PDB file of C-alpha atoms in Angstrom:
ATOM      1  CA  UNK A 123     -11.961  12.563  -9.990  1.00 70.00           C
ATOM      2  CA  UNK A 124     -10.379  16.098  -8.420  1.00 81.00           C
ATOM      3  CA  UNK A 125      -7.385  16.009  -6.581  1.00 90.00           C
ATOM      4  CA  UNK A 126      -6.977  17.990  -3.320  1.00 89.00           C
ATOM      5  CA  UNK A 127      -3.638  19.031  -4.826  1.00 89.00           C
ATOM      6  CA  UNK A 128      -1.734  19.216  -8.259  1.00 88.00           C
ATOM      7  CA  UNK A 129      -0.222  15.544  -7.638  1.00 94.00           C
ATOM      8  CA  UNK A 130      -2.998  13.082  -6.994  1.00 96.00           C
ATOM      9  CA  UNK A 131      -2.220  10.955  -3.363  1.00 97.00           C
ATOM     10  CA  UNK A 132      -2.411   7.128  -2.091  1.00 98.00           C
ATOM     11  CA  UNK A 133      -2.292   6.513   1.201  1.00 98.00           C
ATOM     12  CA  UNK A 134      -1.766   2.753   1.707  1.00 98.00           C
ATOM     13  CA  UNK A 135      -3.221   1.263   5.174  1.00 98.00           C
ATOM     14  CA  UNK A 136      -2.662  -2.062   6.200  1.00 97.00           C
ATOM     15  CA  UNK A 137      -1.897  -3.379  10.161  1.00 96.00           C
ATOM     16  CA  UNK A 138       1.391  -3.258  10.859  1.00 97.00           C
ATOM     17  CA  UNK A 139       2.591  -0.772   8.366  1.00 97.00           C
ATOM     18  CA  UNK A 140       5.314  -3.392   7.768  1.00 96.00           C
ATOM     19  CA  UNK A 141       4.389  -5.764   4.570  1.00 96.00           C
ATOM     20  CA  UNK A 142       2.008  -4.790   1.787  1.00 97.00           C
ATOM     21  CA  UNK A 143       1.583  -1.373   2.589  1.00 98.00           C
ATOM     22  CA  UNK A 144       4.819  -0.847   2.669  1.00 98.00           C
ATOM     23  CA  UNK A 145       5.062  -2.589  -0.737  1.00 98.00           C
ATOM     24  CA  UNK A 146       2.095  -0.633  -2.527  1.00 98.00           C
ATOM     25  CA  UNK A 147       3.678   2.517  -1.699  1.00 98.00           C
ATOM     26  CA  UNK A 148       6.988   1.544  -2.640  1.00 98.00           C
ATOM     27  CA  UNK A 149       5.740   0.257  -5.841  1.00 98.00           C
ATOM     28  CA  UNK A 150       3.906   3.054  -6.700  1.00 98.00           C
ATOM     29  CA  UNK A 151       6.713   5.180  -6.403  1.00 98.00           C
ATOM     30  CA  UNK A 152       8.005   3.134  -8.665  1.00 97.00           C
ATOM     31  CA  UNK A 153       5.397   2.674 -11.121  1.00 97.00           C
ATOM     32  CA  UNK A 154       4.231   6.435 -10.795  1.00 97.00           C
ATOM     33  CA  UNK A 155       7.714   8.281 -11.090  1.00 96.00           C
ATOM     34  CA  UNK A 156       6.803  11.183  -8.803  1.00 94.00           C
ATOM     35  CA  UNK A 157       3.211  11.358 -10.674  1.00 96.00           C
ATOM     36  CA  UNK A 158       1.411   9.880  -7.619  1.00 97.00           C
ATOM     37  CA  UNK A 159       2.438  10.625  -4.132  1.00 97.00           C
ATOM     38  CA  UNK A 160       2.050   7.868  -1.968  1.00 97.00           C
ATOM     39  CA  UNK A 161       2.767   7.296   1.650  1.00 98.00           C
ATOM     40  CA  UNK A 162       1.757   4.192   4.048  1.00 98.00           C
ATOM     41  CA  UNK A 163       0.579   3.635   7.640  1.00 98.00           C
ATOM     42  CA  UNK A 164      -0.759   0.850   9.552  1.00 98.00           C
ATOM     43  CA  UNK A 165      -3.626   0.497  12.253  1.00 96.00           C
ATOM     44  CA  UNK A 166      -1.759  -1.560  14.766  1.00 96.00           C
ATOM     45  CA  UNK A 167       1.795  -0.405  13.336  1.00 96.00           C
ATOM     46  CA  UNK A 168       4.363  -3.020  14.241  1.00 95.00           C
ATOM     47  CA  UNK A 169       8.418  -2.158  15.105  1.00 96.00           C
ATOM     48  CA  UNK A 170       9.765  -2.907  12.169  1.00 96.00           C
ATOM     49  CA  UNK A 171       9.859  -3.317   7.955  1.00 97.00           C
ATOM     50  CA  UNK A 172       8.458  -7.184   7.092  1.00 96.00           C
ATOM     51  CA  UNK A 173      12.265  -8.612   5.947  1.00 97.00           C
ATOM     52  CA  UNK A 174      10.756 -10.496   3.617  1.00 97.00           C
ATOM     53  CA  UNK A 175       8.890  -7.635   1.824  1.00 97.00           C
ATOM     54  CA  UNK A 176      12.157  -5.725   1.688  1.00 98.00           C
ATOM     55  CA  UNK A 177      13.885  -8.478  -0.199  1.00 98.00           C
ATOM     56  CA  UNK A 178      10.446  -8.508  -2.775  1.00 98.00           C
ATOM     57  CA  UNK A 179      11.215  -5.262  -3.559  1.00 98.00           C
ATOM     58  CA  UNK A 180      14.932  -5.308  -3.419  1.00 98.00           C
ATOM     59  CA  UNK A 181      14.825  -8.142  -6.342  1.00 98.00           C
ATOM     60  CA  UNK A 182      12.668  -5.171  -8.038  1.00 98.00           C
ATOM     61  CA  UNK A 183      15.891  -2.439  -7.423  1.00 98.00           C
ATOM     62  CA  UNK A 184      13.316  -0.779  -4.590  1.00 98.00           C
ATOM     63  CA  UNK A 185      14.849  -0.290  -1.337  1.00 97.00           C
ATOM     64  CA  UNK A 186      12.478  -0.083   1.810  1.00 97.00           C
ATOM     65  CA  UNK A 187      14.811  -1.597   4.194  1.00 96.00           C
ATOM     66  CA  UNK A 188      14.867   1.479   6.276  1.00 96.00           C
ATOM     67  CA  UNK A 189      11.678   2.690   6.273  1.00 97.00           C
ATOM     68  CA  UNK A 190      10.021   2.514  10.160  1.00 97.00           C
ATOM     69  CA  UNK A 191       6.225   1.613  10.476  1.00 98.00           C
ATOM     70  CA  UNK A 192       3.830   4.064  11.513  1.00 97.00           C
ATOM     71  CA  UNK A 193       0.433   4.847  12.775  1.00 97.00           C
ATOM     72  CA  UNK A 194      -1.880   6.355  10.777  1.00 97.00           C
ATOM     73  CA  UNK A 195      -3.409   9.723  11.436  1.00 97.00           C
ATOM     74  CA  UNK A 196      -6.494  11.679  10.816  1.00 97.00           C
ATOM     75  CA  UNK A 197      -4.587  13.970   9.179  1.00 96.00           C
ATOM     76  CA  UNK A 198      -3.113  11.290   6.644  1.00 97.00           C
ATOM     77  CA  UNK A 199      -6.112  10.844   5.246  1.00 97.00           C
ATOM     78  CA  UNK A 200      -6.916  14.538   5.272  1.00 96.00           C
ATOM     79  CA  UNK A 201      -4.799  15.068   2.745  1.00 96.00           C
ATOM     80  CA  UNK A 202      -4.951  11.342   0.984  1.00 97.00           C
ATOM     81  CA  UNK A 203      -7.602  11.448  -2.243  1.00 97.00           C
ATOM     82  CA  UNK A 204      -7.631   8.076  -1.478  1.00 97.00           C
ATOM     83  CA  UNK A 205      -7.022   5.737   1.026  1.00 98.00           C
ATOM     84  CA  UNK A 206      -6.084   2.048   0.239  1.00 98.00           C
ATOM     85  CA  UNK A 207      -7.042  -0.422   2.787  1.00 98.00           C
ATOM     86  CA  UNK A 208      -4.682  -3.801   2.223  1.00 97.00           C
ATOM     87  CA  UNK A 209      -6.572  -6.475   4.100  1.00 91.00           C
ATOM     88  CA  UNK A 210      -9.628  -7.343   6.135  1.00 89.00           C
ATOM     89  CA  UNK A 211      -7.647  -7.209   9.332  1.00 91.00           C
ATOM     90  CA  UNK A 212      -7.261  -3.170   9.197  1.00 93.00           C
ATOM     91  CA  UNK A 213      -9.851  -1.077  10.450  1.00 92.00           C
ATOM     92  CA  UNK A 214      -9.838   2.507   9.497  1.00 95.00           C
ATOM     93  CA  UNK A 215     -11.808   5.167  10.960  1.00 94.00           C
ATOM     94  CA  UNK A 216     -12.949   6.754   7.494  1.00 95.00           C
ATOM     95  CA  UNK A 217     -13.115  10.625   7.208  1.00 95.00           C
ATOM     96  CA  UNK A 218     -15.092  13.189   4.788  1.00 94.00           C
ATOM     97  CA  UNK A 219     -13.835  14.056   1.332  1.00 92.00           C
ATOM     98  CA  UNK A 220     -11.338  11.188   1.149  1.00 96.00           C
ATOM     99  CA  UNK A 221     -12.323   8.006  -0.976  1.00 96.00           C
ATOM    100  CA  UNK A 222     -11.690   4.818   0.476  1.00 97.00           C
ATOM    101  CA  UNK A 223     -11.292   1.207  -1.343  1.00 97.00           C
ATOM    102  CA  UNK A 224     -10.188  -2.172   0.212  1.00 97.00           C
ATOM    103  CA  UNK A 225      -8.004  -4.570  -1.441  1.00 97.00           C
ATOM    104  CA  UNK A 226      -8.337  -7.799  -0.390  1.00 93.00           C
ATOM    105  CA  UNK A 227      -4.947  -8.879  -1.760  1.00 89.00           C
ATOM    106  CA  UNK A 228      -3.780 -12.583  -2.565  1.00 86.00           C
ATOM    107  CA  UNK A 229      -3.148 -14.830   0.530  1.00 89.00           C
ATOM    108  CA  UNK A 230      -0.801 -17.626  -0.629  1.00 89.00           C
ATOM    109  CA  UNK A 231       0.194 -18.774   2.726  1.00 89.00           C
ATOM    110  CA  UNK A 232      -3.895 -20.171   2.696  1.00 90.00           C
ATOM    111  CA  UNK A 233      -2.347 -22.366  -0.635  1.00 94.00           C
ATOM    112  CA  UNK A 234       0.593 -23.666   1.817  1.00 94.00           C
ATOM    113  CA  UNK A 235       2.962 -21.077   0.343  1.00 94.00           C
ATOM    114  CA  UNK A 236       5.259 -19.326   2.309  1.00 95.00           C
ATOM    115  CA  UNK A 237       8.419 -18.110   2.812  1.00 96.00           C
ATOM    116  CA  UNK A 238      10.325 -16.041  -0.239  1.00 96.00           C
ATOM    117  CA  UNK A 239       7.753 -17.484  -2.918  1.00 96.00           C
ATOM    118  CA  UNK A 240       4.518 -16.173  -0.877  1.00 96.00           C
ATOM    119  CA  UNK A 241       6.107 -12.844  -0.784  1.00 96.00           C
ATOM    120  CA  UNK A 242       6.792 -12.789  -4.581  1.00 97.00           C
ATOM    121  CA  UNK A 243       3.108 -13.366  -5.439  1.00 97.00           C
ATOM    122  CA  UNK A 244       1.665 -10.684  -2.674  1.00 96.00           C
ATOM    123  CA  UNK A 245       4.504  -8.763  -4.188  1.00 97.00           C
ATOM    124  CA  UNK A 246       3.456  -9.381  -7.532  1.00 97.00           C
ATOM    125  CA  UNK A 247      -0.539  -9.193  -6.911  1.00 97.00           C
ATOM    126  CA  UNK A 248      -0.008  -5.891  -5.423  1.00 98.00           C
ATOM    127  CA  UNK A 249       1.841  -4.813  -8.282  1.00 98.00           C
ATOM    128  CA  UNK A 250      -1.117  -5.067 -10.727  1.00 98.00           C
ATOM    129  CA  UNK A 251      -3.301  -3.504  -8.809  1.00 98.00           C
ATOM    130  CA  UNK A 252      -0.314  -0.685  -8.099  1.00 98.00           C
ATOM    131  CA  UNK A 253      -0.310  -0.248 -11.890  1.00 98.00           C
ATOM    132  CA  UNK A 254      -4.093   0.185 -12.571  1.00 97.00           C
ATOM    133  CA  UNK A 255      -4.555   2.789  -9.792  1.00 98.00           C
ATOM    134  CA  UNK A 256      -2.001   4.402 -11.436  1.00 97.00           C
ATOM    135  CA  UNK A 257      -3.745   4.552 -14.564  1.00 96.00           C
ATOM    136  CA  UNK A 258      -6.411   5.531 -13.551  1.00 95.00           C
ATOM    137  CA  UNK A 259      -5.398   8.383 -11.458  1.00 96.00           C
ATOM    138  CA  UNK A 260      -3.549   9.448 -14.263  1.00 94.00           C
ATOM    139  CA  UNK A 261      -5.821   9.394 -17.066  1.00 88.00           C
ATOM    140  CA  UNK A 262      -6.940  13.130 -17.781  1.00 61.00           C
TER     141      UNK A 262
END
């Protein structure tokens, strides 16, 4: 795969730019240590960060308390190599020379789990998948 610059780039998209977007980019800062950029966006975006995804990733030493939802742009994904839909509920208007996947990422509030423990395992599905995208973008 080329790159459109020297740093390969994620864009993560889910609806309210306020859970597991949120959490895929801030694990793959994580994960990537500056060798993947990676920013998020939502379709719908909501008003604020998902409290309960902020303590995930706090337990992890990542702090996305502060970060503010967003829409995203044509222009995101102008510059994204690849775009990350989180979800069936986003819709994204796709545009040339970006590559596009959809994850559809663990639901364990469909098990009967909620609350800090459902967060933990979207937290933690999200993760793997974080950490093979990295790989693979990585691998020269």
């Amino acid at each position: 795969m080329s790159f459109k610059a020297a740093t390969p780039s994620v864009l993560f998209v889910c609806v309210k730019n306020g859970g597991k977007s949120q959490i895929a980019a801030g694990l793959m800062d994580r994960v990537a240590g500056g060798a993947v950029a990676s920013a998020s966006a939502g379709s719908k975006p909501g008003s604020a960060v998902n409290g309960l995804s902020a303590e995930v990733l706090a337990e992890l030493g990542i702090d996305i308390s502060r970060n503010m939802p967003r829409r995203i742009t044509r222009e995101d994904q102008e510059r994204a190599d690849l775009v990350v839909v989180l979800g069936a509920e986003a819709q994204v208007d796709e545009v040339d020379g970006t590559l596009y996947e959809r994850w559809e990422t663990d639901e364990p509030g469909e098990r009967g789990i909620e609350g800090i423990e459902r967060m933990r395992l979207v937290r933690d599905d999200i993760l793997e998948r974080v950490t093979a995208l990295h790989a693979a973008l990585t691998r020269r």
